[in-house]
Short mmCIF file of C-alpha atoms in Angstrom, two decimals:
data_model
loop_
_atom_site.label_atom_id
_atom_site.label_comp_id
_atom_site.label_asym_id
_atom_site.label_seq_id
_atom_site.Cartn_x
_atom_site.Cartn_y
_atom_site.Cartn_z
CA UNK A 1 169.02 167.08 130.56
CA UNK A 2 168.14 170.66 131.46
CA UNK A 3 165.39 171.84 133.76
CA UNK A 4 162.37 171.69 131.48
CA UNK A 5 161.35 168.03 131.99
CA UNK A 6 157.96 167.72 133.69
CA UNK A 7 158.52 165.69 136.91
CA UNK A 8 155.35 163.69 136.37
CA UNK A 9 155.88 162.90 132.67
CA UNK A 10 159.51 161.94 133.42
CA UNK A 11 158.36 159.28 135.93
CA UNK A 12 155.22 157.91 134.21
CA UNK A 13 155.02 154.16 134.70
CA UNK A 14 157.75 154.25 137.34
CA UNK A 15 156.53 156.15 140.40
CA UNK A 16 153.59 158.09 138.91
CA UNK A 17 150.45 156.97 137.06
CA UNK A 18 148.55 158.33 134.07
CA UNK A 19 145.77 160.87 134.72
CA UNK A 20 143.69 159.35 131.91
CA UNK A 21 143.45 155.56 131.88
CA UNK A 22 142.07 154.59 128.48
CA UNK A 23 143.14 154.06 124.89
CA UNK A 24 140.89 154.32 121.88
CA UNK A 25 142.70 154.61 118.55
CA UNK A 26 139.59 155.53 116.58
CA UNK A 27 138.38 158.38 118.85
CA UNK A 28 141.70 159.35 120.47
CA UNK A 29 141.70 163.08 119.60
CA UNK A 30 138.03 163.68 120.49
CA UNK A 31 138.35 161.77 123.80
CA UNK A 32 141.52 163.69 124.67
CA UNK A 33 139.78 167.06 124.09
CA UNK A 34 136.75 165.80 126.05
CA UNK A 35 139.01 164.89 129.01
CA UNK A 36 140.53 168.39 129.00
CA UNK A 37 137.08 169.97 128.79
CA UNK A 38 135.88 167.88 131.79
CA UNK A 39 138.96 168.80 133.85
CA UNK A 40 138.65 172.51 133.08
CA UNK A 41 134.96 172.51 133.88
CA UNK A 42 135.35 170.79 137.27
CA UNK A 43 138.41 172.87 138.23
CA UNK A 44 136.72 176.18 137.31
CA UNK A 45 133.43 175.38 139.01
CA UNK A 46 134.95 174.00 142.24
CA UNK A 47 138.20 175.97 142.40
CA UNK A 48 137.82 176.59 146.16
CA UNK A 49 137.31 172.87 146.89
CA UNK A 50 141.08 172.29 146.79
CA UNK A 51 141.15 169.82 143.86
CA UNK A 52 144.63 168.42 143.17
CA UNK A 53 144.01 165.65 140.60
CA UNK A 54 141.20 164.48 138.32
CA UNK A 55 141.56 160.90 137.03
CA UNK A 56 139.46 159.74 134.09
CA UNK A 57 138.77 156.14 133.06
CA UNK A 58 136.71 154.94 130.08
CA UNK A 59 135.61 151.30 130.48
CA UNK A 60 133.68 151.70 127.19
CA UNK A 61 133.10 154.40 124.57
CA UNK A 62 129.84 155.47 126.28
CA UNK A 63 131.00 155.31 129.92
CA UNK A 64 133.25 157.71 131.83
CA UNK A 65 134.45 157.18 135.42
CA UNK A 66 135.88 160.28 137.09
CA UNK A 67 137.88 160.25 140.35
CA UNK A 68 138.38 163.64 142.00
CA UNK A 69 141.00 164.14 144.72
CA UNK A 70 139.98 167.05 146.96
CA UNK A 71 140.90 168.57 150.31
CA UNK A 72 137.32 169.79 150.95
CA UNK A 73 134.96 166.91 150.32
CA UNK A 74 131.92 168.75 151.70
CA UNK A 75 132.00 171.42 148.95
CA UNK A 76 131.93 168.79 146.20
CA UNK A 77 129.34 166.48 147.78
CA UNK A 78 127.00 169.24 148.98
CA UNK A 79 123.93 168.82 151.19
CA UNK A 80 122.76 165.18 150.97
CA UNK A 81 124.87 164.72 147.81
CA UNK A 82 123.11 167.50 145.86
CA UNK A 83 126.31 169.01 144.39
CA UNK A 84 127.74 165.71 143.14
CA UNK A 85 124.38 164.77 141.62
CA UNK A 86 124.17 168.14 139.82
CA UNK A 87 127.78 167.78 138.59
CA UNK A 88 127.07 164.28 137.23
CA UNK A 89 124.00 165.54 135.35
CA UNK A 90 125.90 168.51 133.88
CA UNK A 91 128.79 166.30 132.72
CA UNK A 92 126.38 163.78 131.18
CA UNK A 93 124.67 166.62 129.31
CA UNK A 94 128.07 167.98 128.19
CA UNK A 95 129.50 164.67 126.97
CA UNK A 96 126.36 162.72 126.05
CA UNK A 97 127.77 159.71 127.95
CA UNK A 98 127.06 157.95 131.23
CA UNK A 99 129.25 159.49 133.96
CA UNK A 100 130.27 158.02 137.30
CA UNK A 101 131.90 160.24 139.93
CA UNK A 102 134.10 159.07 142.81
CA UNK A 103 135.47 161.55 145.37
CA UNK A 104 138.62 160.90 147.41
CA UNK A 105 139.65 163.01 150.39
CA UNK A 106 143.18 164.46 150.71
CA UNK A 107 144.08 164.24 154.39
CA UNK A 108 147.36 166.21 154.21
CA UNK A 109 146.97 169.06 151.67
CA UNK A 110 150.22 170.61 153.01
CA UNK A 111 152.27 168.04 151.05
CA UNK A 112 150.23 168.11 147.81
CA UNK A 113 152.21 170.37 145.42
CA UNK A 114 149.20 171.66 143.40
CA UNK A 115 147.34 172.72 146.55
CA UNK A 116 150.48 174.33 148.02
CA UNK A 117 150.94 176.34 144.78
CA UNK A 118 147.26 177.42 144.82
CA UNK A 119 147.54 178.44 148.49
CA UNK A 120 150.57 180.64 147.76
CA UNK A 121 148.73 182.14 144.73
CA UNK A 122 145.70 182.99 146.90
CA UNK A 123 147.93 184.73 149.46
CA UNK A 124 149.74 186.75 146.77
CA UNK A 125 146.38 187.79 145.25
CA UNK A 126 145.34 189.06 148.69
CA UNK A 127 148.51 191.25 148.65
CA UNK A 128 150.39 189.21 151.24
CA UNK A 129 154.19 189.12 151.02
CA UNK A 130 155.25 186.45 148.52
CA UNK A 131 158.32 185.69 150.67
CA UNK A 132 156.20 185.03 153.75
CA UNK A 133 153.76 182.89 151.74
CA UNK A 134 156.59 180.79 150.34
CA UNK A 135 158.36 180.32 153.68
CA UNK A 136 155.13 179.42 155.49
CA UNK A 137 154.26 176.76 152.86
CA UNK A 138 157.78 175.30 153.10
CA UNK A 139 157.64 175.01 156.91
CA UNK A 140 154.13 173.48 156.81
CA UNK A 141 155.21 170.86 154.23
CA UNK A 142 158.32 169.83 156.19
CA UNK A 143 156.31 169.63 159.41
CA UNK A 144 153.83 167.26 157.74
CA UNK A 145 156.54 164.83 156.61
CA UNK A 146 157.92 166.08 153.28
CA UNK A 147 161.61 165.18 152.78
CA UNK A 148 162.26 168.32 150.74
CA UNK A 149 160.47 171.17 149.00
CA UNK A 150 161.34 173.76 146.37
CA UNK A 151 159.09 176.77 145.62
CA UNK A 152 159.64 179.17 142.70
CA UNK A 153 157.77 182.38 141.85
CA UNK A 154 158.24 184.41 138.66
CA UNK A 155 156.87 187.75 137.52
CA UNK A 156 156.65 191.35 138.73
CA UNK A 157 157.22 190.40 142.37
CA UNK A 158 156.03 193.04 144.79
CA UNK A 159 155.03 195.26 141.87
CA UNK A 160 158.63 195.68 140.64
CA UNK A 161 159.12 197.23 137.17
CA UNK A 162 161.24 194.33 135.94
CA UNK A 163 160.05 190.71 136.21
CA UNK A 164 162.35 188.31 138.04
CA UNK A 165 162.42 184.82 139.48
CA UNK A 166 162.96 183.87 143.13
CA UNK A 167 163.05 180.44 144.73
CA UNK A 168 163.55 178.76 148.10
CA UNK A 169 164.47 175.18 148.81
CA UNK A 170 164.74 173.14 152.00
CA UNK A 171 165.68 169.49 152.22
CA UNK A 172 166.44 167.24 149.23
CA UNK A 173 164.65 167.58 145.88
CA UNK A 174 166.37 165.01 143.55
CA UNK A 175 164.72 165.84 140.21
CA UNK A 176 166.95 163.48 138.18
CA UNK A 177 166.32 160.38 140.34
CA UNK A 178 163.57 158.34 138.65
CA UNK A 179 162.66 156.39 141.80
CA UNK A 180 162.18 159.62 143.81
CA UNK A 181 158.53 160.42 144.45
CA UNK A 182 158.32 164.06 143.33
CA UNK A 183 154.98 165.86 143.45
CA UNK A 184 154.79 168.89 141.13
CA UNK A 185 152.25 171.71 140.99
CA UNK A 186 151.87 174.88 138.93
CA UNK A 187 149.41 177.75 138.99
CA UNK A 188 149.26 181.51 138.44
CA UNK A 189 148.34 184.43 140.68
CA UNK A 190 146.48 187.27 138.94
CA UNK A 191 147.62 190.51 140.56
CA UNK A 192 147.11 194.17 139.61
CA UNK A 193 150.71 194.20 138.30
CA UNK A 194 150.23 191.18 136.07
CA UNK A 195 150.45 187.40 136.29
CA UNK A 196 152.85 185.70 138.71
CA UNK A 197 153.70 182.05 138.06
CA UNK A 198 154.14 179.67 141.00
CA UNK A 199 155.84 176.25 140.76
CA UNK A 200 156.18 173.78 143.62
CA UNK A 201 158.22 170.55 143.81
CA UNK A 202 157.77 168.30 146.88
CA UNK A 203 160.01 165.28 147.56
CA UNK A 204 158.05 162.58 149.41
CA UNK A 205 160.80 159.96 149.66
CA UNK A 206 162.25 157.21 147.47
CA UNK A 207 160.09 154.36 146.17
CA UNK A 208 162.21 151.42 147.38
CA UNK A 209 160.12 148.88 145.40
CA UNK A 210 161.19 150.49 142.09
CA UNK A 211 164.92 150.62 142.83
CA UNK A 212 167.05 147.65 141.78
#
């Protein structure tokens, strides 16, 4: 099957769920673009809040319910809910629809692949050793209960003239097992030498209820 299958898309409806829960045949393309615009806006504005996932539901054509999973709830809520109120107003202005926002806290960010990837990217951007950043993230994830983790970085590592790819893996990461709960995250680190891509796969165990 090769190595280009997205771990989440491969398992949709089995161990993972859709990020957008709606279907509207008439307005499908405009709603899809609107979802992407909402996600990009929230992620860019609150990048340091440690946002891993943004789920969007549309109970009707004029209503949008957004669930944000974040490691730093305080940044998103703000003083007496001022930030979340401002965000709701801005999204309502942007979409012209009624927006509801629900915030869920991530208690163990060490085993959330997207946050691990962003943490490694932040360290690389601060000129830390990419090897140390990778190894530290791996040990933290395993300590917090991950069954296996694989981290890959690609680009001009350490300012080298020729781009290359390096990866580390500890434990099991069964990418071809559909019942395996694999969390996947990707981000980029913008360094003075160019862009370095970071991919993280975390194996959280098998979903016994899905296996026959």
